[in-house]
Coordinates of C-alpha atoms in Angstrom, one line a residue:
M260 CA -61.1 7.8 -8.7
D261 CA -61.4 8.7 -12.4
E262 CA -58.9 8.6 -15.2
T263 CA -57.4 11.9 -14.2
D264 CA -56.1 10.3 -11.1
V265 CA -53.7 8.2 -13.1
E266 CA -50.1 9.4 -12.9
G267 CA -48.6 9.9 -16.4
P268 CA -45.5 8.1 -17.7
S269 CA -42.1 9.6 -16.8
T270 CA -39.4 10.4 -19.3
N271 CA -36.6 10.6 -16.9
W272 CA -35.7 7.0 -16.2
G273 CA -34.1 4.2 -18.2
T274 CA -35.6 1.0 -19.7
V275 CA -34.8 -2.6 -19.1
P276 CA -32.2 -3.6 -21.7
A277 CA -32.1 -6.9 -23.6
V278 CA -30.4 -9.9 -21.9
D279 CA -29.4 -13.3 -23.2
S280 CA -30.1 -15.6 -20.3
F281 CA -32.6 -16.1 -17.4
A282 CA -29.8 -16.2 -14.9
K283 CA -28.5 -12.8 -16.1
Q284 CA -31.9 -11.2 -15.9
A285 CA -32.5 -12.7 -12.4
R286 CA -29.1 -11.3 -11.2
R287 CA -30.0 -7.9 -12.5
R288 CA -33.4 -8.0 -10.9
A289 CA -31.9 -9.2 -7.6
E290 CA -29.5 -6.3 -7.6
T291 CA -32.4 -3.9 -8.4
E292 CA -34.6 -5.2 -5.5
R293 CA -31.7 -6.1 -3.1
D294 CA -32.5 -3.5 -0.4
V295 CA -36.2 -4.3 0.1
V296 CA -35.7 -8.1 -0.2
E297 CA -32.8 -8.1 2.3
W298 CA -34.9 -5.9 4.6
A299 CA -37.8 -8.4 4.4
I300 CA -35.7 -11.5 5.0
D301 CA -33.9 -9.8 7.9
E302 CA -37.3 -9.0 9.5
L303 CA -38.5 -12.6 9.0
E304 CA -35.3 -13.9 10.5
T305 CA -35.9 -11.9 13.7
L306 CA -39.5 -13.1 13.9
V307 CA -38.7 -16.7 13.2
A308 CA -36.2 -16.7 16.0
A309 CA -38.4 -14.8 18.5
R310 CA -41.3 -17.2 17.9
C311 CA -39.2 -20.3 17.8
V312 CA -40.5 -21.3 14.4
D313 CA -39.3 -24.7 13.1
L314 CA -38.4 -24.1 9.4
E315 CA -37.9 -27.8 8.5
P316 CA -41.6 -28.6 7.7
V317 CA -41.7 -25.4 5.6
L318 CA -38.5 -26.2 3.8
G319 CA -39.8 -29.7 3.2
Y320 CA -42.7 -28.4 1.1
A321 CA -40.5 -25.8 -0.6
R322 CA -38.0 -28.4 -1.7
E323 CA -40.5 -31.0 -2.7
S324 CA -42.3 -28.6 -5.0
Q325 CA -39.3 -27.3 -6.9
P326 CA -39.1 -30.2 -9.4
S327 CA -42.4 -28.8 -10.9
L328 CA -40.6 -25.6 -12.0
P329 CA -39.0 -25.3 -15.4
D330 CA -35.2 -25.3 -15.3
R331 CA -35.0 -21.7 -16.4
H332 CA -37.1 -20.6 -13.4
L333 CA -34.9 -22.6 -11.0
R334 CA -31.8 -21.0 -12.6
A335 CA -33.3 -17.6 -12.0
Y336 CA -33.9 -18.5 -8.4
D337 CA -30.3 -19.7 -7.9
A338 CA -29.0 -16.5 -9.5
M339 CA -31.0 -14.3 -7.3
A340 CA -30.0 -16.2 -4.2
D341 CA -26.4 -15.8 -5.1
V342 CA -26.7 -12.0 -5.2
L343 CA -28.7 -11.5 -2.0
D344 CA -26.9 -11.4 1.3
V345 CA -29.6 -13.3 3.3
D346 CA -30.0 -16.6 5.1
R347 CA -30.4 -19.1 2.3
D348 CA -32.9 -21.4 4.0
L349 CA -35.2 -18.5 5.0
Y350 CA -35.0 -17.1 1.5
E351 CA -36.0 -20.5 0.1
A352 CA -39.0 -20.5 2.3
Y353 CA -39.8 -16.9 1.3
V354 CA -39.8 -17.8 -2.3
F355 CA -41.4 -21.3 -2.3
A356 CA -43.4 -21.7 0.9
Y357 CA -44.4 -18.3 2.2
S358 CA -48.0 -19.3 3.0
E359 CA -46.7 -22.2 5.1
L360 CA -44.3 -19.8 6.8
C361 CA -47.2 -17.4 7.6
E362 CA -49.2 -20.3 9.2
R363 CA -46.4 -20.6 11.7
L364 CA -45.8 -16.9 12.3
A365 CA -49.4 -16.0 12.8
E366 CA -50.5 -15.2 16.3
G367 CA -53.9 -16.6 17.2
E368 CA -56.3 -17.9 14.6
C369 CA -54.6 -18.0 11.2
R370 CA -56.4 -17.0 8.0
T371 CA -54.1 -17.5 5.1
E372 CA -54.6 -18.8 1.5
K373 CA -55.9 -22.0 3.1
H374 CA -58.7 -20.4 5.2
P375 CA -60.4 -18.4 3.9
K376 CA -58.9 -17.9 0.4
G377 CA -58.4 -14.5 -1.2
C378 CA -58.3 -12.5 -4.5
T379 CA -61.1 -11.1 -6.6
N380 CA -60.9 -11.1 -10.4
A381 CA -63.2 -9.7 -13.1
L382 CA -63.2 -9.7 -16.9
A383 CA -65.2 -7.5 -19.2
S384 CA -65.1 -7.8 -23.0
P385 CA -66.3 -5.7 -26.0
P386 CA -69.0 -4.7 -26.9
V387 CA -69.8 -4.4 -23.1
T388 CA -66.7 -2.3 -22.6
V389 CA -65.6 1.0 -24.1
A390 CA -62.1 -0.4 -24.5
D391 CA -60.7 -1.8 -27.7
G392 CA -59.8 -5.1 -26.0
P393 CA -61.0 -7.1 -23.0
L394 CA -60.4 -5.6 -19.6
V395 CA -59.1 -7.8 -16.7
L396 CA -59.0 -6.8 -13.0
K397 CA -57.0 -8.6 -10.4
N398 CA -57.0 -7.8 -6.6
R399 CA -54.2 -9.8 -5.2
D400 CA -54.9 -10.8 -1.5
I401 CA -52.1 -12.4 0.4
A402 CA -51.1 -13.3 4.0
G403 CA -48.1 -11.6 5.5
R404 CA -48.4 -8.5 3.2
G405 CA -46.2 -6.5 5.5
L406 CA -43.1 -8.5 4.6
R407 CA -44.0 -9.1 0.9
P408 CA -42.6 -6.1 -0.9
K409 CA -44.0 -5.3 -4.3
S410 CA -42.3 -3.9 -7.4
I411 CA -43.0 -3.4 -11.1
V412 CA -41.3 -6.5 -12.7
E413 CA -40.4 -6.4 -16.3
Q414 CA -38.6 -9.2 -18.1
P415 CA -37.4 -8.6 -21.6
P416 CA -37.7 -11.3 -24.3
I417 CA -35.1 -14.1 -23.8
D418 CA -34.2 -16.5 -26.6
D419 CA -37.6 -17.6 -28.0
Y420 CA -39.6 -16.6 -24.8
H421 CA -41.8 -13.5 -24.6
G422 CA -41.1 -10.7 -22.2
F423 CA -43.7 -9.7 -19.7
L424 CA -44.7 -6.9 -17.3
T425 CA -46.4 -7.3 -13.9
V426 CA -46.5 -6.1 -10.3
D427 CA -45.4 -8.9 -8.0
T428 CA -43.3 -9.8 -4.9
C429 CA -39.7 -8.7 -5.0
G430 CA -37.2 -11.5 -5.1
T431 CA -39.5 -14.3 -6.3
V432 CA -39.8 -16.4 -9.4
M433 CA -43.5 -17.1 -9.7
V434 CA -46.1 -14.7 -11.2
F435 CA -49.8 -14.6 -10.5
K436 CA -50.9 -12.0 -13.1
G437 CA -49.3 -10.0 -15.9
V438 CA -49.2 -9.1 -19.6
N439 CA -46.6 -10.1 -22.1
D440 CA -45.0 -8.2 -25.0
R441 CA -47.7 -9.6 -27.4
G442 CA -50.5 -8.3 -25.3
L443 CA -51.6 -11.6 -23.8
V444 CA -53.0 -11.2 -20.2
A445 CA -53.1 -14.0 -17.7
A446 CA -54.3 -13.7 -14.0
N447 CA -55.6 -16.3 -11.6
T448 CA -57.4 -17.0 -8.3
Y449 CA -56.7 -19.9 -6.0
I450 CA -59.3 -22.7 -5.4
D451 CA -59.2 -25.3 -2.7
S452 CA -59.8 -28.3 -4.9
N453 CA -56.5 -29.9 -5.4
R454 CA -55.7 -33.6 -5.6
E455 CA -54.3 -35.3 -2.5
D456 CA -52.7 -38.3 -4.3
L457 CA -50.0 -36.3 -6.0
E458 CA -46.6 -35.2 -4.6
P459 CA -45.8 -31.5 -4.6
G460 CA -43.2 -32.0 -7.3
E461 CA -45.9 -33.5 -9.6
Q462 CA -48.2 -30.4 -9.5
L463 CA -47.6 -27.4 -11.7
R464 CA -47.8 -24.5 -9.3
N465 CA -50.3 -21.6 -10.1
G466 CA -47.5 -19.0 -10.2
T467 CA -45.5 -21.2 -12.6
V468 CA -48.5 -21.7 -14.9
V469 CA -49.1 -17.9 -15.2
R470 CA -45.5 -17.2 -15.8
R471 CA -45.2 -20.0 -18.4
L472 CA -48.2 -18.7 -20.3
L473 CA -46.8 -15.2 -20.4
E474 CA -43.4 -16.5 -21.6
E475 CA -44.6 -19.1 -24.1
C476 CA -47.9 -17.9 -25.6
A477 CA -49.1 -15.0 -27.7
T478 CA -52.8 -15.6 -27.8
V479 CA -55.7 -17.1 -25.7
A480 CA -55.8 -20.0 -28.1
E481 CA -52.1 -20.7 -27.6
A482 CA -52.5 -20.5 -23.8
R483 CA -55.3 -23.0 -23.8
S484 CA -53.3 -25.3 -26.0
L485 CA -50.4 -25.2 -23.5
L486 CA -52.7 -25.9 -20.6
E487 CA -54.3 -28.8 -22.4
S488 CA -50.9 -30.3 -23.1
H489 CA -50.6 -31.2 -19.4
P490 CA -52.8 -33.7 -17.7
T491 CA -55.4 -31.6 -15.8
R492 CA -54.8 -33.7 -12.7
Q493 CA -51.2 -32.3 -12.5
L494 CA -52.4 -28.7 -12.5
M495 CA -53.3 -26.9 -9.3
A496 CA -56.9 -25.7 -8.8
Q497 CA -57.5 -22.1 -10.0
T498 CA -59.7 -19.9 -12.1
L499 CA -57.6 -18.5 -14.9
F500 CA -58.4 -15.3 -16.7
L501 CA -57.0 -15.0 -20.3
A502 CA -57.3 -12.1 -22.7
D503 CA -55.7 -11.0 -26.0
G504 CA -56.6 -8.2 -28.4
T505 CA -59.7 -10.0 -29.6
N506 CA -60.5 -12.9 -27.4
A507 CA -61.0 -13.6 -23.7
A508 CA -62.0 -16.6 -21.5
L509 CA -62.3 -17.7 -17.9
L510 CA -61.1 -21.2 -17.3
E511 CA -62.1 -23.2 -14.2
I512 CA -59.2 -25.6 -13.8
D513 CA -60.3 -28.5 -11.6
P514 CA -57.6 -31.2 -11.1
A515 CA -59.8 -33.1 -8.6
G516 CA -62.5 -33.5 -11.2
E517 CA -60.0 -33.6 -14.1
R518 CA -61.9 -30.9 -16.0
I519 CA -61.3 -27.5 -17.5
A520 CA -64.6 -25.5 -17.8
V521 CA -64.8 -22.4 -20.0
D522 CA -66.8 -19.3 -19.3
D523 CA -66.6 -16.9 -22.2
D524 CA -69.4 -14.5 -21.1
R525 CA -68.8 -10.8 -21.8
V526 CA -68.7 -10.1 -18.0
V527 CA -67.2 -12.7 -15.7
V528 CA -66.3 -12.5 -12.0
R529 CA -64.5 -15.2 -9.9
T530 CA -63.2 -15.3 -6.4
N531 CA -62.2 -18.5 -4.7
H532 CA -64.8 -21.2 -5.5
F533 CA -65.9 -22.8 -8.8
A534 CA -69.1 -21.3 -10.1
D535 CA -69.5 -24.0 -12.7
G536 CA -68.3 -27.0 -10.7
A537 CA -67.9 -28.5 -7.2
S538 CA -65.4 -26.9 -4.7
T539 CA -65.3 -25.6 -1.2
V540 CA -67.3 -22.3 -0.9
T541 CA -66.4 -20.0 1.9
E542 CA -68.8 -17.1 2.9
S543 CA -66.0 -14.7 1.9
S544 CA -65.7 -16.0 -1.6
K545 CA -69.5 -16.0 -2.3
R546 CA -70.0 -12.5 -0.8
R547 CA -67.1 -11.0 -2.8
R548 CA -68.3 -12.5 -6.1
D549 CA -71.9 -11.5 -5.6
R550 CA -70.9 -8.0 -4.7
A551 CA -68.6 -7.6 -7.7
R552 CA -71.2 -8.9 -10.0
T553 CA -73.8 -6.5 -8.6
L554 CA -71.4 -3.5 -9.1
L555 CA -70.6 -4.5 -12.7
A556 CA -74.3 -5.1 -13.6
D557 CA -75.2 -1.7 -12.2
E558 CA -72.7 0.0 -14.5
A559 CA -73.1 -2.2 -17.6
G560 CA -75.9 -0.2 -19.1
D561 CA -73.5 2.6 -20.1
R562 CA -70.8 0.1 -21.0
L563 CA -67.9 -0.7 -18.7
D564 CA -64.5 1.1 -18.6
R565 CA -61.4 0.9 -16.4
A566 CA -62.9 3.2 -13.8
D567 CA -65.8 0.7 -13.3
L568 CA -63.3 -2.1 -12.6
W569 CA -61.4 0.2 -10.2
T570 CA -64.7 0.8 -8.4
V571 CA -64.9 -2.9 -7.8
A572 CA -61.3 -3.2 -6.7
A573 CA -61.8 -0.5 -4.0
D574 CA -65.2 -1.7 -2.7
H575 CA -65.7 -2.1 1.1
A576 CA -69.2 -3.6 1.2
N577 CA -69.5 -6.4 3.8
G578 CA -66.3 -5.2 5.4
P579 CA -64.1 -4.6 7.2
G580 CA -62.3 -8.0 6.9
D581 CA -62.5 -11.1 4.8
D582 CA -65.8 -10.4 3.1
S583 CA -64.8 -7.1 1.6
I584 CA -63.3 -7.0 -1.9
C585 CA -60.7 -4.4 -0.8
R586 CA -59.3 -6.2 2.2
H587 CA -57.6 -4.4 5.1
S588 CA -56.1 -5.8 8.3
E589 CA -58.5 -5.9 11.1
P590 CA -57.6 -4.2 14.4
E591 CA -57.1 -7.5 16.3
T592 CA -54.7 -9.0 13.7
D593 CA -50.9 -8.9 14.1
D594 CA -50.2 -5.6 12.2
P595 CA -48.0 -4.4 10.6
H596 CA -47.3 -7.8 8.9
A597 CA -50.8 -9.5 9.1
F598 CA -49.4 -13.0 8.9
G599 CA -52.8 -14.4 10.0
Q600 CA -55.0 -12.6 7.6
L601 CA -55.2 -12.1 3.8
T602 CA -55.2 -8.4 2.9
T603 CA -55.0 -6.7 -0.5
A604 CA -51.4 -6.3 -1.5
S605 CA -51.9 -4.9 -5.0
A606 CA -54.5 -4.4 -7.7
A607 CA -54.0 -4.2 -11.4
V608 CA -56.1 -3.6 -14.5
F609 CA -55.0 -5.0 -17.9
E610 CA -56.4 -4.6 -21.4
G611 CA -55.9 -7.6 -23.8
G612 CA -53.7 -6.7 -26.7
S613 CA -52.1 -3.8 -24.9
P614 CA -48.7 -4.5 -23.2
E615 CA -49.3 -2.2 -20.3
I616 CA -50.4 -2.4 -16.7
E617 CA -52.4 0.0 -14.5
V618 CA -51.6 -0.7 -10.9
V619 CA -51.9 0.2 -7.3
M620 CA -49.5 -1.2 -4.7
G621 CA -51.4 -1.7 -1.5
N622 CA -55.1 -1.1 -1.0
P623 CA -56.7 0.4 -4.1
C624 CA -59.0 2.6 -2.0
E625 CA -55.9 4.4 -0.6
R626 CA -53.5 4.9 -3.5
D627 CA -53.4 6.6 -6.9
R628 CA -53.2 4.4 -9.9
T629 CA -50.1 4.4 -12.0
R630 CA -49.8 3.1 -15.6
F631 CA -46.7 1.5 -17.1
S632 CA -46.0 0.1 -20.6
F633 CA -43.7 -2.7 -21.5
G634 CA -40.4 -1.5 -22.8
E635 CA -40.8 2.0 -21.6
E636 CA -39.3 3.9 -18.7
V637 CA -40.3 3.2 -15.1
P638 CA -39.3 5.3 -12.1
P639 CA -36.7 3.5 -10.1
E640 CA -38.7 3.5 -6.8
F641 CA -41.2 1.3 -8.6
R642 CA -38.6 -1.2 -10.0
T643 CA -36.7 -1.4 -6.7
G644 CA -39.8 -1.8 -4.4
R645 CA -38.7 1.4 -2.6
R646 CA -42.1 3.0 -3.2
W647 CA -43.8 0.1 -1.5
L648 CA -41.3 0.0 1.4
D649 CA -41.5 3.8 2.1
R650 CA -45.3 3.6 2.3
V651 CA -45.2 0.6 4.7
R652 CA -42.8 2.5 6.9
D653 CA -44.9 5.7 6.8
A654 CA -48.0 3.7 7.8
G655 CA -46.2 2.2 10.8
E656 CA -45.1 5.6 12.2

């Protein structure tokens, strides 16, 4: 696709108004996303009963990990739960332990965030790019995509916290990529290198880290300072991409080795292993990183633009399946939900310093890109998750 494929902004829908508490914002979001979240939880409830899944181990992890969340995020979760007409235990698992739930719902061999991991991220900075600021790509690969509805999520500034814009799962409180109202971009990939001597409540979850950075920081320097204020051993393993209008960096956060390594090269790619340190390396992770680096190197002679990053996002070399950057469900997996396989649920491109998102919900090879700006109008079908749900239903017919 080229830039002409991007749908232009609409002038026919409202903006997200200011709010004075996280609970009020969460209630408003729950009311906006209610239909798709209640649909997803109802579907999960049917499958859990049909497959005789014991929720207690899943809920154990969900509840043990919650003390690591800021009180404002827990208040937001409680506010959403109060609005939604769903089974409270299952909703708690949906929000805090979905990967663990997918492990139990998968039929046959299970391939979730634990085996093999997913997500491919890339960063390109001036003068290698034609953009004014650094460009960041994130392909978000998850298990159970079919019951993980996506929407454009916008949170206005609240008290002294920055507002942010992202695409993420409806009805949840954690964020794995996004840009805030100051133009700070944060996006991560998961690495299997966590400490085993810490309780879940002692580890700051990846989705909490990214959301806190967006809410609390305006620059890459501030983001790094916030991370360094926590003992590295208490963070979860990840590669974290950061960009503002002038600076960018990739951080390899390794709690097992108690180290944060910085890669500030002009072009950086990471998947699900540490390139500058020790970690588990799956064939999928290595192949996806090598392929993305090759694609970007081939294009760098003419300087990189957004279209080059989207070419990476939609690439199918080494596929179909786990080794492809753009991941689809394989025929033998349990479609339409794919609990046992990671597939690409969304892809997004950000520019540091610019509070907007260019996004595809679903596989980037199949959908047109749409661009949204913080504080501006967004079609209701994107805010509610209805665009995502309609496409899922159409694909199943």
